[in-house]
Amino acid sequence: MTSKSGVISLALGLAMAGSLAEASDMETSGKLLLTGGVTSVEGAGGGGLASWATITGYGTRDEWGANAHATLVELPDYQFRAGGVSVGFHDRVEVSYTRQAFDTGETGAKLGLGQGFTFNQDVVGAKVRVLGDAVYAQDSWVPQVAVGVQWKKNDRDTLIKALGGKDDSGVDYYVAATKVLLNQSLVMSGALRATKANQTGLLGFGGGKNDDYQIQFEGSAGYLVSKRLLIGAEYRSKPDNLVGLKEDDWVDVFAAYAFNKNLSVTAAYADLGTIATFKDQRGLYLSIQAGF
Amino acid sequence: MSNLRTLIFATALAVAAPAVAEEKPVDPYTQSSANAGAIPFTGDQMLAAFHGRDGVARIVDDTLDRSVADPKLREIFHATDMERLRRTLKEQVVYLLGAPVAYTGRDMKTTHKDQGINTAEFNILVEHLQLAMDKEGVAYRYQNQLLAKLAPMKRDVVTR
Ligand code: HEM
């Protein structure tokens, strides 16, 4: 699909889902609204670009919960799409699968890859809450801490090698700490990720500048404006492994809105820096999440 | 003689009148505001944000009305002395919001230990409380400040 039709169909989907959501306004089970976060570009429950220690879905420790998401980032020279599902068990374990597409569109021709050349990546994730409680333990500063792993496999092995990448697949490991500070209506989260991924793996793993695991930081801060609305900012540092294809850290400002426990949307303005020699990749991030 | 009769009658009425008299007796326990389960706010800003004791009374009544009417919670309140619960819960919230009153109810652990409440049920009650606070027009950030006091009580309230 072209960039424009992508945005339009997503907007339509949002409008339709929104009117559906208004019909069912009962919110009487599971966790509190938005306390499970949204879905990240890699399919994990949390922020959009940054990882959280929360377990996806509204399932409590006696239940399970699940989410499906569709995400679109519209950049000046590229389009990023992702879609996937995640399941949380007993508010303890989360497993997720997401397929990412990095569509070079018109830029593909300029890069000599061909019009609309697209990199696809499968991401299988698992996360386990190891200690703490982000929401209930308001009398303690101890955050909720989770450890996670993401297996990533890219479908453009030949090209990745040609770009100087060492591998078309890789494994990221992360530890995340998240706390909802109800007294301040704030949500704070930080994560450390061990990774070799270039542009989260869309441009492969490792490169001429570096082929070792590096520790990167992801942070987010949000303010709970109402039960339904969380606004905030995120930052994610990234490796810079590929020779000649400089990679930048990512930042965004976002607003996540929960129509109810079954449906939420996240809109963000993301600055993804330079991607494959094209500078200033700033644009709109839209994500819709449905689940229970 | 008739004066004395009137006096006796009036006294009997006065004793019967307060709502307390309609409460069922509970096993003896040590009274202490510490039973409220959290350290209260200081200053009068919080109570004002909840529209004083009257506001809290409306919020608690509404929360309990919603909870008792909720098919998912109804069973739990089946045998509850609602008269006592309304009084003690209002007292507890008013006390936590910083009013110069004592909490005279039981502690959270003892009170809830045989209720078999799970996390989902805890959250449902909190959501009813949120709706009641919305209805009263309590600003969201103040709602969250009260919830910050109540959330840790999950450890004592949720037993399964
Ligand atoms: C932080 C949350 C809660 C607070 C602050 C709270 C507070 C109270 C208070 C003050 C009492 C009366 C104490 C007394 O009689 O001396 C009480 C009793 C009771 N609560 Fe809660 N409660 C909470 C959560 C819940 C939940 C989630 C449920 C069920 C869904 C529940 C069900 C009951 C019942 C059934 C009683 C009556 C117990 C009896 O009859 O002995 N409570 N609660």
Tab-separated table of N, CA and C in Angstrom, chain B:
chain	number	residue	atom	x	y	z
B	1	MET	N	-45.818	13.301	86.614
B	1	MET	CA	-45.807	11.900	86.209
B	1	MET	C	-45.767	11.792	84.685
B	2	SER	N	-46.684	12.510	84.045
B	2	SER	CA	-46.705	12.458	82.582
B	2	SER	C	-45.428	13.083	82.020
B	3	ASN	N	-44.904	14.096	82.784
B	3	ASN	CA	-43.628	14.703	82.380
B	3	ASN	C	-42.502	13.683	82.377
B	4	LEU	N	-42.486	12.889	83.426
B	4	LEU	CA	-41.430	11.884	83.561
B	4	LEU	C	-41.534	10.865	82.413
B	5	ARG	N	-42.785	10.488	82.114
B	5	ARG	CA	-42.975	9.512	81.042
B	5	ARG	C	-42.428	10.074	79.707
B	6	THR	N	-42.751	11.354	79.465
B	6	THR	CA	-42.262	12.002	78.242
B	6	THR	C	-40.737	11.976	78.206
B	7	LEU	N	-40.152	12.263	79.362
B	7	LEU	CA	-38.696	12.307	79.444
B	7	LEU	C	-38.088	10.935	79.120
B	8	ILE	N	-38.668	9.901	79.710
B	8	ILE	CA	-38.167	8.542	79.467
B	8	ILE	C	-38.310	8.193	77.987
B	9	PHE	N	-39.447	8.539	77.457
B	9	PHE	CA	-39.729	8.249	76.055
B	9	PHE	C	-38.720	8.958	75.145
B	10	ALA	N	-38.513	10.250	75.454
B	10	ALA	CA	-37.586	11.058	74.657
B	10	ALA	C	-36.174	10.486	74.730
B	11	THR	N	-35.767	10.082	75.934
B	11	THR	CA	-34.424	9.527	76.110
B	11	THR	C	-34.274	8.245	75.288
B	12	ALA	N	-35.291	7.419	75.325
B	12	ALA	CA	-35.254	6.163	74.574
B	12	ALA	C	-35.110	6.447	73.078
B	13	LEU	N	-35.838	7.423	72.616
B	13	LEU	CA	-35.758	7.822	71.212
B	13	LEU	C	-34.353	8.281	70.852
B	14	ALA	N	-33.829	9.126	71.728
B	14	ALA	CA	-32.505	9.692	71.485
B	14	ALA	C	-31.472	8.583	71.363
B	15	VAL	N	-31.586	7.550	72.172
B	15	VAL	CA	-30.632	6.444	72.137
B	15	VAL	C	-30.807	5.656	70.840
B	16	ALA	N	-32.064	5.492	70.432
B	16	ALA	CA	-32.334	4.668	69.253
B	16	ALA	C	-32.010	5.398	67.948
B	17	ALA	N	-32.071	6.732	68.005
B	17	ALA	CA	-31.984	7.506	66.770
B	17	ALA	C	-30.696	7.364	65.945
B	18	PRO	N	-29.479	7.486	66.570
B	18	PRO	CA	-28.278	7.490	65.719
B	18	PRO	C	-28.167	6.206	64.903
B	19	ALA	N	-27.602	6.331	63.703
B	19	ALA	CA	-27.458	5.207	62.798
B	19	ALA	C	-26.664	4.073	63.451
B	20	VAL	N	-25.739	4.461	64.330
B	20	VAL	CA	-24.877	3.492	65.008
B	20	VAL	C	-25.699	2.376	65.644
B	21	ALA	N	-26.829	2.773	66.161
B	21	ALA	CA	-27.645	1.804	66.877
B	21	ALA	C	-28.133	0.696	65.955
B	22	GLU	N	-28.178	0.965	64.667
B	22	GLU	CA	-28.647	-0.060	63.734
B	22	GLU	C	-27.534	-1.017	63.333
B	23	GLU	N	-26.295	-0.697	63.718
B	23	GLU	CA	-25.187	-1.582	63.356
B	23	GLU	C	-25.206	-2.830	64.207
B	24	LYS	N	-24.818	-3.936	63.596
B	24	LYS	CA	-24.711	-5.183	64.349
B	24	LYS	C	-23.397	-5.174	65.123
B	25	PRO	N	-23.386	-5.810	66.294
B	25	PRO	CA	-22.141	-5.827	67.079
B	25	PRO	C	-21.052	-6.635	66.366
B	26	VAL	N	-19.798	-6.256	66.578
B	26	VAL	CA	-18.673	-7.034	66.032
B	26	VAL	C	-17.820	-7.535	67.181
B	27	ASP	N	-16.988	-8.519	66.895
B	27	ASP	CA	-16.077	-9.019	67.928
B	27	ASP	C	-15.197	-7.876	68.416
B	28	PRO	N	-14.857	-7.894	69.715
B	28	PRO	CA	-14.060	-6.779	70.246
B	28	PRO	C	-12.706	-6.653	69.535
B	29	TYR	N	-12.272	-5.422	69.347
B	29	TYR	CA	-10.964	-5.172	68.735
B	29	TYR	C	-10.397	-3.896	69.328
B	30	THR	N	-9.099	-3.718	69.174
B	30	THR	CA	-8.446	-2.530	69.710
B	30	THR	C	-8.643	-1.380	68.747
B	31	GLN	N	-9.254	-0.322	69.243
B	31	GLN	CA	-9.487	0.834	68.391
B	31	GLN	C	-8.229	1.682	68.274
B	32	SER	N	-7.922	2.053	67.024
B	32	SER	CA	-6.778	2.922	66.788
B	32	SER	C	-6.858	3.439	65.366
B	33	SER	N	-6.499	4.687	65.184
B	33	SER	CA	-6.520	5.243	63.834
B	33	SER	C	-5.515	4.537	62.937
B	34	ALA	N	-4.532	3.875	63.539
B	34	ALA	CA	-3.558	3.118	62.751
B	34	ALA	C	-4.258	2.017	61.959
B	35	ASN	N	-5.456	1.603	62.428
B	35	ASN	CA	-6.220	0.580	61.695
B	35	ASN	C	-6.600	1.049	60.299
B	36	ALA	N	-6.544	2.363	60.062
B	36	ALA	CA	-6.917	2.903	58.756
B	36	ALA	C	-5.933	2.476	57.673
B	37	GLY	N	-4.741	2.027	58.086
B	37	GLY	CA	-3.848	1.380	57.127
B	37	GLY	C	-2.933	2.270	56.317
B	38	ALA	N	-2.963	3.583	56.566
B	38	ALA	CA	-2.039	4.481	55.868
B	38	ALA	C	-1.886	5.760	56.669
B	39	ILE	N	-0.806	6.457	56.393
B	39	ILE	CA	-0.566	7.735	57.073
B	39	ILE	C	-1.373	8.819	56.354
B	40	PRO	N	-2.180	9.581	57.113
B	40	PRO	CA	-3.049	10.571	56.450
B	40	PRO	C	-2.273	11.730	55.822
B	41	PHE	N	-2.920	12.422	54.894
B	41	PHE	CA	-2.373	13.661	54.344
B	41	PHE	C	-2.384	14.724	55.430
B	42	THR	N	-1.499	15.688	55.300
B	42	THR	CA	-1.534	16.820	56.228
B	42	THR	C	-2.123	18.022	55.485
B	43	GLY	N	-2.581	19.000	56.236
B	43	GLY	CA	-3.187	20.179	55.630
B	43	GLY	C	-4.635	19.903	55.258
B	44	ASP	N	-5.336	20.925	54.788
B	44	ASP	CA	-6.756	20.709	54.486
B	44	ASP	C	-7.061	20.702	52.994
B	45	GLN	N	-5.988	20.743	52.169
B	45	GLN	CA	-6.177	20.790	50.723
B	45	GLN	C	-6.876	19.535	50.172
B	46	MET	N	-6.453	18.375	50.680
B	46	MET	CA	-7.023	17.129	50.145
B	46	MET	C	-8.514	17.019	50.458
B	47	LEU	N	-8.864	17.275	51.706
B	47	LEU	CA	-10.279	17.168	52.077
B	47	LEU	C	-11.100	18.163	51.261
B	48	ALA	N	-10.550	19.354	51.054
B	48	ALA	CA	-11.258	20.368	50.270
B	48	ALA	C	-11.481	19.876	48.824
B	49	ALA	N	-10.453	19.210	48.278
B	49	ALA	CA	-10.563	18.702	46.903
B	49	ALA	C	-11.677	17.660	46.778
B	50	PHE	N	-12.005	17.022	47.907
B	50	PHE	CA	-13.084	16.023	47.910
B	50	PHE	C	-14.398	16.631	48.412
B	51	HIS	N	-14.435	17.950	48.504
B	51	HIS	CA	-15.634	18.668	48.933
B	51	HIS	C	-16.047	18.326	50.354
B	52	GLY	N	-15.019	18.204	51.196
B	52	GLY	CA	-15.256	18.024	52.627
B	52	GLY	C	-15.881	16.692	52.982
B	53	ARG	N	-16.346	16.603	54.221
B	53	ARG	CA	-16.911	15.350	54.713
B	53	ARG	C	-18.177	14.982	53.947
B	54	ASP	N	-18.942	15.984	53.516
B	54	ASP	CA	-20.165	15.695	52.762
B	54	ASP	C	-19.820	15.060	51.416
B	55	GLY	N	-18.785	15.602	50.775
B	55	GLY	CA	-18.347	15.055	49.492
B	55	GLY	C	-17.920	13.607	49.652
B	56	VAL	N	-17.128	13.345	50.693
B	56	VAL	CA	-16.656	11.980	50.936
B	56	VAL	C	-17.839	11.049	51.193
B	57	ALA	N	-18.815	11.546	51.964
B	57	ALA	CA	-19.999	10.717	52.261
B	57	ALA	C	-20.718	10.340	50.967
B	58	ARG	N	-20.859	11.311	50.067
B	58	ARG	CA	-21.527	11.017	48.786
B	58	ARG	C	-20.713	10.000	47.982
B	59	ILE	N	-19.378	10.196	47.968
B	59	ILE	CA	-18.507	9.306	47.191
B	59	ILE	C	-18.576	7.875	47.728
B	60	VAL	N	-18.489	7.738	49.055
B	60	VAL	CA	-18.512	6.400	49.649
B	60	VAL	C	-19.864	5.733	49.414
B	61	ASP	N	-20.945	6.467	49.622
B	61	ASP	CA	-22.279	5.885	49.390
B	61	ASP	C	-22.417	5.421	47.943
B	62	ASP	N	-21.977	6.285	47.022
B	62	ASP	CA	-22.084	5.958	45.603
B	62	ASP	C	-21.230	4.736	45.258
B	63	THR	N	-19.998	4.716	45.794
B	63	THR	CA	-19.094	3.577	45.546
B	63	THR	C	-19.737	2.280	46.019
B	64	LEU	N	-20.306	2.318	47.236
B	64	LEU	CA	-20.884	1.095	47.798
B	64	LEU	C	-22.178	0.713	47.072
B	65	ASP	N	-22.971	1.715	46.690
B	65	ASP	CA	-24.185	1.411	45.910
B	65	ASP	C	-23.815	0.698	44.617
B	66	ARG	N	-22.794	1.252	43.922
B	66	ARG	CA	-22.354	0.638	42.669
B	66	ARG	C	-21.824	-0.768	42.902
B	67	SER	N	-21.082	-0.947	44.005
B	67	SER	CA	-20.456	-2.245	44.277
B	67	SER	C	-21.503	-3.305	44.609
B	68	VAL	N	-22.462	-2.934	45.442
B	68	VAL	CA	-23.488	-3.891	45.845
B	68	VAL	C	-24.368	-4.268	44.645
B	69	ALA	N	-24.520	-3.319	43.717
B	69	ALA	CA	-25.355	-3.577	42.543
B	69	ALA	C	-24.597	-4.326	41.447
B	70	ASP	N	-23.285	-4.436	41.604
B	70	ASP	CA	-22.454	-5.070	40.579
B	70	ASP	C	-22.546	-6.594	40.692
B	71	PRO	N	-23.005	-7.252	39.625
B	71	PRO	CA	-23.138	-8.718	39.686
B	71	PRO	C	-21.839	-9.418	40.072
B	72	LYS	N	-20.713	-8.783	39.745
B	72	LYS	CA	-19.424	-9.429	40.048
B	72	LYS	C	-19.035	-9.287	41.520
B	73	LEU	N	-19.644	-8.365	42.245
B	73	LEU	CA	-19.272	-8.141	43.643
B	73	LEU	C	-20.385	-8.482	44.620
B	74	ARG	N	-21.617	-8.500	44.112
B	74	ARG	CA	-22.805	-8.614	44.965
B	74	ARG	C	-22.646	-9.672	46.053
B	75	GLU	N	-22.200	-10.873	45.646
B	75	GLU	CA	-22.055	-11.992	46.579
B	75	GLU	C	-21.212	-11.638	47.800
B	76	ILE	N	-20.132	-10.897	47.533
B	76	ILE	CA	-19.189	-10.591	48.608
B	76	ILE	C	-19.858	-9.778	49.719
B	77	PHE	N	-20.780	-8.910	49.327
B	77	PHE	CA	-21.422	-8.048	50.326
B	77	PHE	C	-22.712	-8.652	50.877
B	78	HIS	N	-22.942	-9.904	50.502
B	78	HIS	CA	-24.177	-10.596	50.847
B	78	HIS	C	-24.520	-10.463	52.337
B	79	ALA	N	-23.537	-10.748	53.186
B	79	ALA	CA	-23.813	-10.783	54.632
B	79	ALA	C	-23.253	-9.565	55.356
B	80	THR	N	-22.872	-8.553	54.580
B	80	THR	CA	-22.196	-7.402	55.193
B	80	THR	C	-23.175	-6.462	55.889
B	81	ASP	N	-22.754	-5.978	57.036
B	81	ASP	CA	-23.496	-4.936	57.745
B	81	ASP	C	-23.192	-3.612	57.044
B	82	MET	N	-24.008	-3.271	56.070
B	82	MET	CA	-23.729	-2.094	55.227
B	82	MET	C	-23.762	-0.795	56.028
B	83	GLU	N	-24.559	-0.785	57.059
B	83	GLU	CA	-24.651	0.400	57.922
B	83	GLU	C	-23.274	0.704	58.522
B	84	ARG	N	-22.656	-0.337	59.038
B	84	ARG	CA	-21.338	-0.192	59.645
B	84	ARG	C	-20.283	0.108	58.583
B	85	LEU	N	-20.364	-0.598	57.445
B	85	LEU	CA	-19.367	-0.406	56.391
B	85	LEU	C	-19.407	1.039	55.876
B	86	ARG	N	-20.610	1.561	55.671
B	86	ARG	CA	-20.717	2.947	55.191
B	86	ARG	C	-20.076	3.908	56.187
B	87	ARG	N	-20.388	3.703	57.470
B	87	ARG	CA	-19.859	4.622	58.490
B	87	ARG	C	-18.327	4.531	58.568
B	88	THR	N	-17.797	3.299	58.675
B	88	THR	CA	-16.354	3.153	58.884
B	88	THR	C	-15.563	3.566	57.630
B	89	LEU	N	-16.107	3.269	56.451
B	89	LEU	CA	-15.375	3.620	55.230
B	89	LEU	C	-15.333	5.146	55.056
B	90	LYS	N	-16.435	5.821	55.368
B	90	LYS	CA	-16.433	7.289	55.313
B	90	LYS	C	-15.397	7.842	56.289
B	91	GLU	N	-15.417	7.271	57.505
B	91	GLU	CA	-14.466	7.692	58.534
B	91	GLU	C	-13.034	7.517	58.052
B	92	GLN	N	-12.784	6.342	57.459
B	92	GLN	CA	-11.426	6.019	57.020
B	92	GLN	C	-10.958	7.007	55.951
B	93	VAL	N	-11.797	7.266	54.963
B	93	VAL	CA	-11.407	8.148	53.866
B	93	VAL	C	-11.217	9.579	54.375
B	94	VAL	N	-12.153	10.043	55.192
B	94	VAL	CA	-12.057	11.391	55.749
B	94	VAL	C	-10.768	11.518	56.589
B	95	TYR	N	-10.496	10.484	57.373
B	95	TYR	CA	-9.272	10.471	58.191
B	95	TYR	C	-8.024	10.530	57.304
B	96	LEU	N	-8.003	9.686	56.238
B	96	LEU	CA	-6.821	9.650	55.357
B	96	LEU	C	-6.638	10.974	54.614
B	97	LEU	N	-7.734	11.660	54.347
B	97	LEU	CA	-7.642	12.937	53.626
B	97	LEU	C	-7.191	14.071	54.539
B	98	GLY	N	-7.033	13.763	55.821
B	98	GLY	CA	-6.426	14.749	56.713
B	98	GLY	C	-7.371	15.442	57.680
B	99	ALA	N	-8.623	14.983	57.758
B	99	ALA	CA	-9.547	15.599	58.711
B	99	ALA	C	-9.139	15.221	60.142
B	100	PRO	N	-9.371	16.111	61.084
B	100	PRO	CA	-9.000	15.812	62.474
B	100	PRO	C	-10.034	14.908	63.136
B	101	VAL	N	-10.189	13.700	62.598
B	101	VAL	CA	-11.113	12.734	63.184
B	101	VAL	C	-10.354	11.434	63.417
B	102	ALA	N	-10.955	10.554	64.221
B	102	ALA	CA	-10.335	9.256	64.462
B	102	ALA	C	-11.009	8.220	63.571
B	103	TYR	N	-10.271	7.203	63.189
B	103	TYR	CA	-10.865	6.058	62.501
B	103	TYR	C	-11.163	5.020	63.571
B	104	THR	N	-12.401	4.617	63.648
B	104	THR	CA	-12.781	3.718	64.750
B	104	THR	C	-13.022	2.278	64.280
B	105	GLY	N	-12.814	2.015	62.993
B	105	GLY	CA	-13.069	0.665	62.476
B	105	GLY	C	-11.912	-0.286	62.711
B	106	ARG	N	-12.086	-1.473	62.154
B	106	ARG	CA	-11.047	-2.502	62.301
B	106	ARG	C	-9.958	-2.323	61.240
B	107	ASP	N	-8.860	-3.043	61.421
B	107	ASP	CA	-7.775	-2.926	60.436
B	107	ASP	C	-8.121	-3.730	59.182
B	108	MET	N	-7.455	-3.400	58.075
B	108	MET	CA	-7.807	-3.961	56.769
B	108	MET	C	-7.585	-5.474	56.699
B	109	LYS	N	-6.514	-5.930	57.351
B	109	LYS	CA	-6.198	-7.361	57.275
B	109	LYS	C	-7.284	-8.183	57.961
B	110	THR	N	-7.586	-7.811	59.204
B	110	THR	CA	-8.596	-8.548	59.965
B	110	THR	C	-9.955	-8.489	59.268
B	111	THR	N	-10.311	-7.299	58.813
B	111	THR	CA	-11.637	-7.105	58.221
B	111	THR	C	-11.852	-7.965	56.980
B	112	HIS	N	-10.810	-8.064	56.151
B	112	HIS	CA	-11.002	-8.715	54.853
B	112	HIS	C	-10.505	-10.150	54.788
B	113	LYS	N	-9.961	-10.663	55.895
B	113	LYS	CA	-9.262	-11.943	55.782
B	113	LYS	C	-10.154	-13.107	55.348
B	114	ASP	N	-11.436	-13.047	55.690
B	114	ASP	CA	-12.318	-14.161	55.314
B	114	ASP	C	-13.219	-13.828	54.125
B	115	GLN	N	-12.916	-12.727	53.427
B	115	GLN	CA	-13.806	-12.308	52.339
B	115	GLN	C	-13.446	-12.965	51.003
B	116	GLY	N	-12.253	-13.535	50.919
B	116	GLY	CA	-11.841	-14.241	49.696
B	116	GLY	C	-11.804	-13.356	48.465
B	117	ILE	N	-11.325	-12.124	48.647
B	117	ILE	CA	-11.319	-11.159	47.538
B	117	ILE	C	-10.089	-11.366	46.656
B	118	ASN	N	-10.282	-11.364	45.324
B	118	ASN	CA	-9.134	-11.474	44.416
B	118	ASN	C	-8.797	-10.108	43.795
B	119	THR	N	-7.710	-10.091	43.017
B	119	THR	CA	-7.216	-8.818	42.462
B	119	THR	C	-8.245	-8.148	41.558
B	120	ALA	N	-8.901	-8.937	40.726
B	120	ALA	CA	-9.889	-8.360	39.797
B	120	ALA	C	-10.998	-7.682	40.588
B	121	GLU	N	-11.453	-8.323	41.662
B	121	GLU	CA	-12.521	-7.743	42.484
B	121	GLU	C	-12.054	-6.462	43.164
B	122	PHE	N	-10.810	-6.472	43.598
B	122	PHE	CA	-10.235	-5.256	44.185
B	122	PHE	C	-10.293	-4.118	43.167
B	123	ASN	N	-9.872	-4.433	41.940
B	123	ASN	CA	-9.850	-3.399	40.894
B	123	ASN	C	-11.251	-2.910	40.544
B	124	ILE	N	-12.213	-3.807	40.549
B	124	ILE	CA	-13.584	-3.405	40.230
B	124	ILE	C	-14.062	-2.382	41.260
B	125	LEU	N	-13.769	-2.665	42.531
B	125	LEU	CA	-14.194	-1.715	43.564
B	125	LEU	C	-13.497	-0.364	43.373
B	126	VAL	N	-12.214	-0.406	43.033
B	126	VAL	CA	-11.483	0.838	42.792
B	126	VAL	C	-12.101	1.606	41.617
B	127	GLU	N	-12.519	0.869	40.594
B	127	GLU	CA	-13.145	1.540	39.444
B	127	GLU	C	-14.480	2.174	39.822
B	128	HIS	N	-15.230	1.501	40.675
B	128	HIS	CA	-16.482	2.118	41.157
B	128	HIS	C	-16.165	3.389	41.938
B	129	LEU	N	-15.089	3.313	42.726
B	129	LEU	CA	-14.668	4.505	43.481
B	129	LEU	C	-14.279	5.634	42.520
B	130	GLN	N	-13.566	5.274	41.446
B	130	GLN	CA	-13.170	6.295	40.460
B	130	GLN	C	-14.400	6.952	39.831
B	131	LEU	N	-15.396	6.119	39.496
B	131	LEU	CA	-16.621	6.670	38.899
B	131	LEU	C	-17.343	7.583	39.895
B	132	ALA	N	-17.336	7.173	41.157
B	132	ALA	CA	-17.993	7.987	42.185
B	132	ALA	C	-17.257	9.313	42.367
B	133	MET	N	-15.926	9.260	42.313
B	133	MET	CA	-15.141	10.497	42.448
B	133	MET	C	-15.353	11.395	41.229
B	134	ASP	N	-15.445	10.759	40.044
B	134	ASP	CA	-15.762	11.526	38.822
B	134	ASP	C	-17.084	12.256	38.996
B	135	LYS	N	-18.068	11.507	39.484
B	135	LYS	CA	-19.414	12.063	39.627
B	135	LYS	C	-19.400	13.244	40.605
B	136	GLU	N	-18.598	13.126	41.640
B	136	GLU	CA	-18.504	14.199	42.633
B	136	GLU	C	-17.692	15.376	42.076
B	137	GLY	N	-16.985	15.134	40.979
B	137	GLY	CA	-16.207	16.206	40.370
B	137	GLY	C	-14.846	16.424	41.030
B	138	VAL	N	-14.278	15.354	41.589
B	138	VAL	CA	-12.946	15.458	42.188
B	138	VAL	C	-11.904	15.430	41.070
B	139	ALA	N	-11.008	16.390	41.060
B	139	ALA	CA	-9.983	16.455	40.009
B	139	ALA	C	-9.159	15.168	40.005
B	140	TYR	N	-8.813	14.728	38.792
B	140	TYR	CA	-8.170	13.427	38.613
B	140	TYR	C	-6.883	13.289	39.434
B	141	ARG	N	-6.078	14.363	39.486
B	141	ARG	CA	-4.807	14.214	40.208
B	141	ARG	C	-5.030	14.024	41.704
B	142	TYR	N	-6.123	14.582	42.240
B	142	TYR	CA	-6.437	14.343	43.654
B	142	TYR	C	-6.992	12.938	43.850
B	143	GLN	N	-7.770	12.481	42.875
B	143	GLN	CA	-8.253	11.092	42.929
B	143	GLN	C	-7.061	10.147	43.064
B	144	ASN	N	-6.044	10.397	42.221
B	144	ASN	CA	-4.869	9.521	42.231
B	144	ASN	C	-4.126	9.576	43.561
B	145	GLN	N	-4.153	10.740	44.195
B	145	GLN	CA	-3.471	10.844	45.486
B	145	GLN	C	-4.159	9.998	46.548
B	146	LEU	N	-5.491	9.957	46.510
B	146	LEU	CA	-6.192	9.062	47.443
B	146	LEU	C	-5.890	7.608	47.077
B	147	LEU	N	-5.920	7.305	45.763
B	147	LEU	CA	-5.643	5.931	45.339
B	147	LEU	C	-4.242	5.490	45.748
B	148	ALA	N	-3.309	6.446	45.800
B	148	ALA	CA	-1.948	6.112	46.229
B	148	ALA	C	-1.942	5.617	47.681
B	149	LYS	N	-2.867	6.129	48.478
B	149	LYS	CA	-2.980	5.653	49.876
B	149	LYS	C	-3.653	4.277	49.934
B	150	LEU	N	-4.623	4.071	49.058
B	150	LEU	CA	-5.412	2.839	49.131
B	150	LEU	C	-4.743	1.651	48.436
B	151	ALA	N	-4.013	1.932	47.342
B	151	ALA	CA	-3.453	0.843	46.530
B	151	ALA	C	-2.639	-0.173	47.339
B	152	PRO	N	-1.759	0.286	48.234
B	152	PRO	CA	-0.954	-0.701	48.974
B	152	PRO	C	-1.797	-1.608	49.882
B	153	MET	N	-3.048	-1.188	50.185
B	153	MET	CA	-3.898	-2.014	51.050
B	153	MET	C	-4.309	-3.302	50.350
B	154	LYS	N	-4.054	-3.360	49.044
B	154	LYS	CA	-4.320	-4.598	48.302
B	154	LYS	C	-3.649	-5.789	48.987
B	155	ARG	N	-2.453	-5.558	49.526
B	155	ARG	CA	-1.725	-6.639	50.215
B	155	ARG	C	-2.571	-7.263	51.314
B	156	ASP	N	-3.372	-6.440	52.028
B	156	ASP	CA	-4.176	-6.943	53.146
B	156	ASP	C	-5.574	-7.358	52.717
B	157	VAL	N	-6.082	-6.729	51.653
B	157	VAL	CA	-7.474	-6.969	51.245
B	157	VAL	C	-7.582	-8.215	50.365
B	158	VAL	N	-6.617	-8.376	49.467
B	158	VAL	CA	-6.675	-9.491	48.522
B	158	VAL	C	-6.026	-10.718	49.142
B	159	THR	N	-6.827	-11.780	49.253
B	159	THR	CA	-6.315	-12.963	49.947
B	159	THR	C	-6.255	-14.191	49.043
B	160	ARG	N	-6.691	-14.007	47.788
B	160	ARG	CA	-6.586	-15.193	46.923
B	160	ARG	C	-6.239	-14.781	45.505
